[in-house]
Coordinates of C-alpha atoms and ligand atoms in Angstrom, one line a residue:
M30 CA 1.8 -32.7 6.4
S31 CA -0.3 -32.5 9.6
E32 CA -4.0 -31.5 9.1
I33 CA -4.6 -27.9 10.0
R34 CA -6.6 -27.0 13.1
R35 CA -4.8 -23.5 14.3
I36 CA -3.6 -20.7 12.1
G37 CA -1.9 -17.3 13.0
I38 CA -2.8 -14.2 11.1
L39 CA -0.7 -11.2 11.1
T40 CA -0.6 -7.5 9.3
S41 CA 2.8 -6.3 8.4
G42 CA 4.5 -3.1 6.7
G43 CA 2.3 0.0 6.4
D44 CA -1.3 0.0 7.4
C45 CA -4.0 0.5 4.9
A46 CA -7.8 0.6 4.6
G47 CA -9.2 -2.8 4.1
L48 CA -6.8 -4.7 6.6
N49 CA -9.7 -5.6 9.2
A50 CA -11.9 -6.6 6.4
A51 CA -9.4 -9.2 5.3
V52 CA -8.7 -10.3 9.1
R53 CA -12.5 -10.5 9.4
A54 CA -13.0 -12.8 6.2
V55 CA -10.0 -15.1 7.0
T56 CA -11.6 -15.5 10.6
L57 CA -15.2 -16.2 9.6
H58 CA -14.3 -18.5 6.9
A59 CA -11.3 -20.6 8.9
S60 CA -13.2 -20.7 12.2
G61 CA -16.9 -20.7 11.2
N62 CA -16.5 -23.0 8.1
R63 CA -13.5 -25.2 8.8
G64 CA -13.5 -25.2 12.6
W65 CA -10.2 -23.7 12.9
T66 CA -8.9 -21.6 15.5
V67 CA -7.4 -18.4 14.4
V68 CA -5.1 -16.7 16.4
G69 CA -4.4 -12.9 15.8
I70 CA -0.9 -11.8 16.4
Q71 CA -0.1 -8.6 17.6
K72 CA 2.3 -5.8 15.8
G73 CA 3.4 -8.1 12.9
T74 CA 6.5 -10.3 13.6
L75 CA 7.1 -8.0 16.9
G76 CA 4.3 -10.1 18.4
L77 CA 6.1 -13.2 18.1
L78 CA 9.3 -11.8 19.3
S79 CA 7.9 -10.3 22.4
R80 CA 8.1 -12.2 25.6
P81 CA 5.3 -12.8 26.6
L82 CA 3.9 -13.3 23.0
Q83 CA 1.5 -10.8 22.1
Y84 CA -1.6 -12.5 20.4
E85 CA -5.3 -13.2 20.8
V86 CA -7.4 -15.7 19.7
L87 CA -10.0 -14.5 17.3
D88 CA -13.7 -15.3 18.0
P89 CA -16.1 -14.3 15.1
N90 CA -19.0 -14.4 17.5
R91 CA -17.6 -11.4 19.1
F92 CA -16.8 -9.4 15.7
T93 CA -19.0 -6.3 16.0
G94 CA -20.3 -5.1 12.5
E95 CA -17.8 -2.4 12.7
L96 CA -15.0 -4.4 12.0
L97 CA -15.3 -4.5 8.2
R98 CA -15.6 -0.7 8.1
R99 CA -12.9 0.1 10.2
G100 CA -9.5 1.7 9.0
G101 CA -5.8 0.8 10.1
T102 CA -5.4 -2.6 11.5
V103 CA -6.9 -3.8 14.9
L104 CA -3.8 -6.5 15.1
G105 CA -1.4 -3.4 14.8
T106 CA 1.7 -3.6 12.6
T107 CA 5.4 -2.8 12.0
N108 CA 7.3 -1.5 9.1
K109 CA 10.4 -1.8 11.2
G110 CA 12.8 -4.5 12.7
D111 CA 13.6 -6.8 9.8
A112 CA 14.0 -9.7 12.0
F113 CA 17.3 -11.0 10.4
D114 CA 18.7 -7.5 10.8
Y115 CA 17.3 -6.5 13.9
P116 CA 18.1 -3.3 15.4
M117 CA 19.3 -3.3 19.1
P118 CA 19.1 -0.5 21.6
D119 CA 22.8 -0.3 21.7
G120 CA 23.1 0.3 18.1
S121 CA 24.0 -3.1 17.0
R122 CA 21.9 -5.3 14.6
I123 CA 21.4 -9.0 15.0
D124 CA 19.4 -12.1 13.7
R125 CA 16.5 -12.6 15.7
S126 CA 14.7 -14.9 13.3
G127 CA 15.1 -18.1 15.7
E128 CA 13.2 -16.2 18.5
I129 CA 10.3 -15.5 16.1
I130 CA 10.2 -19.1 14.9
E131 CA 10.4 -20.2 18.4
G132 CA 7.5 -17.9 19.3
Y133 CA 5.4 -19.3 16.3
R134 CA 6.0 -22.7 17.7
Q135 CA 5.0 -21.6 21.3
L136 CA 1.6 -20.6 20.0
G137 CA 1.0 -24.1 18.4
L138 CA 0.4 -22.9 15.2
D139 CA -0.1 -25.0 11.9
A140 CA 0.1 -22.3 9.4
L141 CA 0.4 -18.5 9.1
I142 CA -1.7 -16.1 6.8
G143 CA 0.7 -13.0 6.2
I144 CA -0.9 -9.6 5.2
G145 CA 1.5 -7.4 3.8
G146 CA 3.7 -5.8 0.8
D147 CA 6.7 -7.2 -0.9
G148 CA 9.2 -5.9 1.7
S149 CA 7.1 -8.2 4.3
F150 CA 6.8 -10.8 2.2
A151 CA 10.7 -11.0 1.6
I152 CA 11.2 -11.2 5.7
L153 CA 8.1 -13.7 6.2
R154 CA 9.1 -15.8 3.5
R155 CA 12.8 -16.3 4.8
L156 CA 11.4 -17.1 8.2
A157 CA 8.9 -19.6 6.5
Q158 CA 11.7 -21.4 4.9
Q159 CA 13.9 -21.4 7.8
G160 CA 11.0 -22.5 10.4
G161 CA 9.2 -24.8 8.2
I162 CA 6.0 -22.5 8.5
R163 CA 3.1 -23.0 6.0
L164 CA 2.7 -19.4 4.8
V165 CA 0.1 -17.9 2.5
G166 CA 0.1 -14.0 1.8
I167 CA -2.3 -11.5 1.1
P168 CA -1.3 -8.5 -0.6
K169 CA -1.7 -5.0 0.6
T170 CA -0.3 -1.7 -0.2
I171 CA -2.0 1.8 -1.1
D172 CA 1.0 2.0 -3.4
N173 CA -0.2 -0.9 -5.7
D174 CA 3.6 -1.8 -6.6
V175 CA 3.2 -5.6 -6.0
G176 CA 3.8 -7.0 -9.5
S177 CA 2.0 -10.3 -9.4
T178 CA -1.5 -9.0 -8.5
E179 CA -3.5 -6.4 -10.3
T180 CA -4.7 -4.8 -7.2
A181 CA -3.9 -4.9 -3.4
V182 CA -5.9 -4.0 -0.3
G183 CA -6.0 -0.4 0.3
H184 CA -5.2 1.1 -2.9
A185 CA -8.4 1.8 -4.3
S186 CA -9.3 3.7 -1.1
A187 CA -6.3 5.6 -1.2
V188 CA -6.8 6.8 -4.8
A189 CA -10.6 7.7 -3.4
A190 CA -9.1 9.8 -0.7
A191 CA -6.8 11.8 -3.1
T192 CA -9.7 11.9 -5.7
E193 CA -11.8 13.7 -3.1
A194 CA -8.9 15.9 -1.8
L195 CA -8.9 17.2 -5.7
D196 CA -12.7 17.5 -5.4
H197 CA -11.9 19.8 -2.4
L198 CA -9.1 21.7 -3.9
Q199 CA -10.9 22.7 -7.1
P200 CA -13.5 25.2 -6.1
T201 CA -10.9 26.9 -3.6
A202 CA -8.3 26.9 -6.4
A203 CA -11.0 28.6 -8.6
S204 CA -12.3 30.9 -6.0
H205 CA -8.6 32.5 -5.5
D206 CA -7.3 32.2 -9.0
R207 CA -4.8 29.6 -7.7
V208 CA -2.4 26.7 -8.8
M209 CA -3.1 23.8 -6.4
V210 CA -0.3 21.5 -6.0
L211 CA -1.5 18.0 -4.2
E212 CA 1.5 15.7 -3.1
V213 CA 0.4 11.9 -2.9
M214 CA 2.0 9.1 -1.6
G215 CA 3.0 6.1 -3.6
R216 CA 6.8 5.3 -2.6
D217 CA 8.4 4.8 -6.0
A218 CA 5.3 4.1 -7.9
G219 CA 3.1 6.8 -9.6
H220 CA -0.2 4.5 -9.3
I221 CA -1.9 6.7 -6.7
A222 CA -1.0 10.1 -8.4
L223 CA -1.9 8.8 -12.2
S224 CA -5.3 7.3 -11.1
A225 CA -6.4 10.2 -8.9
G226 CA -5.1 12.8 -11.1
I227 CA -7.5 11.2 -13.7
A228 CA -10.5 10.7 -11.6
G229 CA -10.1 14.3 -10.1
G230 CA -9.8 16.3 -13.2
A231 CA -6.0 17.5 -12.8
D232 CA -4.3 19.4 -15.2
A233 CA -0.8 17.9 -14.7
I234 CA 0.2 14.5 -13.2
L235 CA 4.0 14.1 -12.3
I236 CA 5.1 10.4 -11.6
P237 CA 8.5 9.2 -10.7
E238 CA 8.2 7.0 -13.8
I239 CA 8.3 9.8 -16.1
P240 CA 11.2 12.5 -15.4
A241 CA 9.5 15.8 -15.4
D242 CA 10.6 19.2 -17.1
L243 CA 8.4 21.7 -15.2
A244 CA 8.6 24.0 -18.2
H245 CA 6.0 21.7 -19.9
V246 CA 3.8 22.2 -16.7
A247 CA 4.3 25.7 -16.7
A248 CA 3.2 25.8 -20.4
K249 CA 0.1 23.9 -19.8
I250 CA -0.7 26.2 -17.0
Q251 CA -0.3 29.4 -19.3
A252 CA -2.4 27.8 -22.0
L253 CA -5.2 27.1 -19.6
K254 CA -5.0 30.7 -18.8
A255 CA -4.9 31.8 -22.3
H256 CA -8.3 30.0 -22.5
G257 CA -9.8 31.7 -19.7
R258 CA -9.1 29.2 -17.2
N259 CA -8.2 31.2 -13.6
F260 CA -7.0 27.9 -11.8
A261 CA -5.1 24.7 -12.1
L262 CA -4.7 21.5 -10.4
V263 CA -1.4 19.5 -10.2
V264 CA -0.7 16.2 -8.6
V265 CA 2.7 15.3 -7.6
A266 CA 3.7 11.6 -6.8
E267 CA 6.1 11.7 -3.5
A268 CA 8.9 10.2 -5.3
V269 CA 9.2 12.6 -8.4
R270 CA 12.5 14.0 -8.6
T271 CA 13.6 17.5 -8.9
E272 CA 15.2 18.3 -12.5
T273 CA 18.6 17.6 -11.2
G274 CA 17.3 14.2 -9.9
E275 CA 17.3 15.0 -6.5
A276 CA 14.7 13.1 -4.2
M277 CA 13.0 14.8 -1.3
R278 CA 13.2 13.0 1.9
Q279 CA 12.3 13.7 5.3
A280 CA 13.6 12.4 8.3
A281 CA 10.7 10.4 10.5
G282 CA 12.0 8.9 13.6
E283 CA 14.9 6.4 12.7
T284 CA 14.0 6.3 9.1
A285 CA 13.4 8.7 6.2
S286 CA 10.3 8.9 4.0
Y287 CA 9.5 10.8 1.0
G288 CA 8.0 14.2 1.5
G289 CA 8.4 17.7 0.4
I290 CA 8.5 17.5 -3.4
G291 CA 5.2 19.5 -3.7
Q292 CA 6.5 22.4 -2.0
W293 CA 9.6 22.5 -4.4
V294 CA 7.1 21.9 -7.5
A295 CA 4.9 24.7 -6.2
A296 CA 7.6 27.2 -5.7
R297 CA 9.2 26.6 -9.1
L298 CA 5.9 26.9 -11.0
E299 CA 5.1 30.3 -9.3
E300 CA 8.3 31.5 -10.4
M301 CA 7.8 30.3 -14.0
T302 CA 4.1 31.3 -14.3
G303 CA 3.7 33.9 -12.0
A304 CA 0.5 32.4 -10.7
E305 CA -0.1 32.1 -6.8
T306 CA 0.4 28.6 -5.7
R307 CA -0.8 26.4 -2.6
V308 CA 0.3 23.0 -1.5
A309 CA -1.5 20.2 0.1
V310 CA 0.2 17.1 1.3
L311 CA -2.1 14.5 1.6
G312 CA 0.2 12.0 3.7
H313 CA -1.3 9.5 5.8
I314 CA -5.0 10.5 5.2
Q315 CA -4.6 8.0 2.2
R316 CA -4.0 5.2 4.7
G317 CA -6.1 5.5 7.7
G318 CA -9.6 6.2 6.4
T319 CA -12.7 4.0 6.2
P320 CA -12.2 1.4 3.2
I321 CA -14.2 2.2 0.0
A322 CA -16.4 -1.0 -1.0
Q323 CA -13.8 -2.2 -3.6
D324 CA -11.4 -2.8 -0.9
R325 CA -13.8 -4.4 1.3
L326 CA -14.7 -6.8 -1.4
I327 CA -11.2 -7.8 -2.4
A328 CA -10.0 -8.0 1.3
S329 CA -13.0 -10.3 1.9
A330 CA -12.5 -12.1 -1.2
F331 CA -8.5 -12.7 -0.5
G332 CA -9.3 -13.6 2.9
V333 CA -11.3 -16.3 2.1
H334 CA -9.1 -17.6 -0.7
A335 CA -6.2 -17.7 1.6
V336 CA -8.1 -19.9 3.9
D337 CA -8.9 -22.2 0.8
V338 CA -5.4 -22.4 -0.3
L339 CA -4.3 -23.6 3.1
A340 CA -7.2 -26.2 3.3
E341 CA -6.1 -27.7 -0.1
G342 CA -2.8 -28.6 1.5
R343 CA -1.0 -25.6 -0.4
H344 CA 1.3 -22.9 0.9
D345 CA 4.2 -20.4 -0.1
R346 CA 1.6 -18.9 -2.4
L347 CA 0.4 -15.2 -2.6
V348 CA -3.4 -14.7 -3.4
A349 CA -3.8 -12.2 -6.2
W350 CA -6.6 -10.5 -8.3
R351 CA -6.3 -11.2 -12.1
N352 CA -8.8 -10.8 -14.8
R353 CA -11.8 -10.4 -12.6
T354 CA -11.0 -13.3 -10.2
V355 CA -9.0 -14.3 -7.2
I356 CA -5.9 -16.5 -8.1
D357 CA -3.0 -17.9 -6.3
V358 CA 0.7 -17.4 -7.4
P359 CA 4.0 -18.6 -6.0
L360 CA 5.0 -16.0 -2.9
E361 CA 8.4 -15.7 -4.6
D362 CA 6.4 -13.6 -7.4
A363 CA 5.3 -11.0 -5.0
I364 CA 8.9 -10.5 -3.9
R365 CA 10.6 -10.8 -7.6
T366 CA 8.1 -8.7 -9.4
Y367 CA 7.6 -4.9 -9.1
A368 CA 4.6 -3.1 -10.8
A369 CA 5.6 0.4 -11.9
V370 CA 3.1 2.5 -13.9
D371 CA 3.1 1.2 -17.3
L372 CA 3.8 3.8 -19.8
E373 CA 2.2 2.2 -22.7
G374 CA -0.7 1.6 -20.4
P375 CA -4.1 2.7 -20.8
L376 CA -4.2 5.1 -17.9
V377 CA -0.9 7.0 -19.5
H378 CA -3.0 7.2 -22.8
T379 CA -6.2 8.3 -21.2
A380 CA -4.1 10.8 -19.2
R381 CA -2.5 12.4 -22.4
S382 CA -5.7 11.9 -24.6
L383 CA -7.4 14.1 -21.9
G384 CA -5.0 16.8 -22.4
I385 CA -3.5 16.2 -18.8
S386 CA 0.3 17.2 -18.9
L387 CA 2.7 14.5 -17.7
G388 CA 5.7 16.8 -17.4
D389 CA 7.4 15.4 -20.5
G390 CA 6.1 17.7 -23.4
V391 CA 4.1 14.7 -25.0
A392 CA 0.9 15.5 -26.4
M393 CA -1.5 13.2 -28.1
T394 CA -2.2 14.5 -31.6
Ligands
F6P423 O1 4.3 2.2 1.4 C1 3.0 2.8 1.9 C2 3.6 4.1 2.1 O2 2.2 4.9 2.6 C3 4.0 4.9 1.1 O3 3.3 5.4 0.2 C4 4.7 6.2 1.8 O4 6.0 6.4 1.2 C5 5.4 5.3 3.1 O5 4.7 4.3 3.3 C6 5.3 6.1 4.3 O6 5.6 5.4 5.7 P1 5.6 5.7 7.1 O7 4.1 5.5 7.2 O8 6.5 5.0 7.7 O9 5.6 7.2 7.0

């Protein structure tokens, strides 16, 4: 294997807070300490597909103090356009992986650092295998569903945003004697809902991993009322299903995404309890904000470790956080393993022990 002198970096999939901190860390360490050139590829793999190629050489001397703090991704990203099944304007789908690999070669890159989630890594790894690309992954996802790492860039900031939303909702709920329903993201995992619900003092938390019977939530609200409480806070993860198993989806451009279950839950709770309900859908506020300190730290540690992995002559690895340290694991693990909420884990136990309804009627005794 040839020596590394020039690496590419891209962000792929949905954005989140902390991506820029990771790009900054990779560039400072690779360029500042190793003398490598770092090429920022724009809009994920789309930057390698475009002609002319879309990229910029990242110069750490031109970084302002703002990058570490900034939400979103300065490189841009995409969560569309699987290179192997690429949607064309005429409706057909074709394999464009060869063009992306050719773009990578035109940039003269010796390795690639991809910042993404499980879906992005499945595509990037296939490209790497086909093109002989030395690839190292940095996990990011507000959903925190990548199984091989305890946490991913962006999750902590999303939880903080959802917790802050509950802090805003509680006083207005109490002022108006209302039940407030907060719908949060997380795709098929309930991590954001569970963590923010506990941290924000929710009375009920509904997550996709626990099928809910709203009669239990209504009973919880009635019990609170009987004890003199005039409001309630309910957190609903976006992929929670109706009692008949229906998932709420909304069209978003070419694709559909989760959304709307909060309205359904609120209407049902109003019917069942007679309480006035209101709904807040937090949506992309969970993604675009300023990264909290924890995400800046994790992104920085991941960025440095990703460069170290390449410098040690290794690739096809994912950097990960486990037992208070940064490690790296086979990239394949990030694709193969999925982290749903552990129903036997400490947060479910904590929620139940605090008397929070998880919609299944199970209570701690
Ligand atoms: O995977 C991150 C995520 O924010 C999910 O929590 C959410 O379901 C989805 O992306 C929304 O995607 P989009 O930005 O395409 O609406």
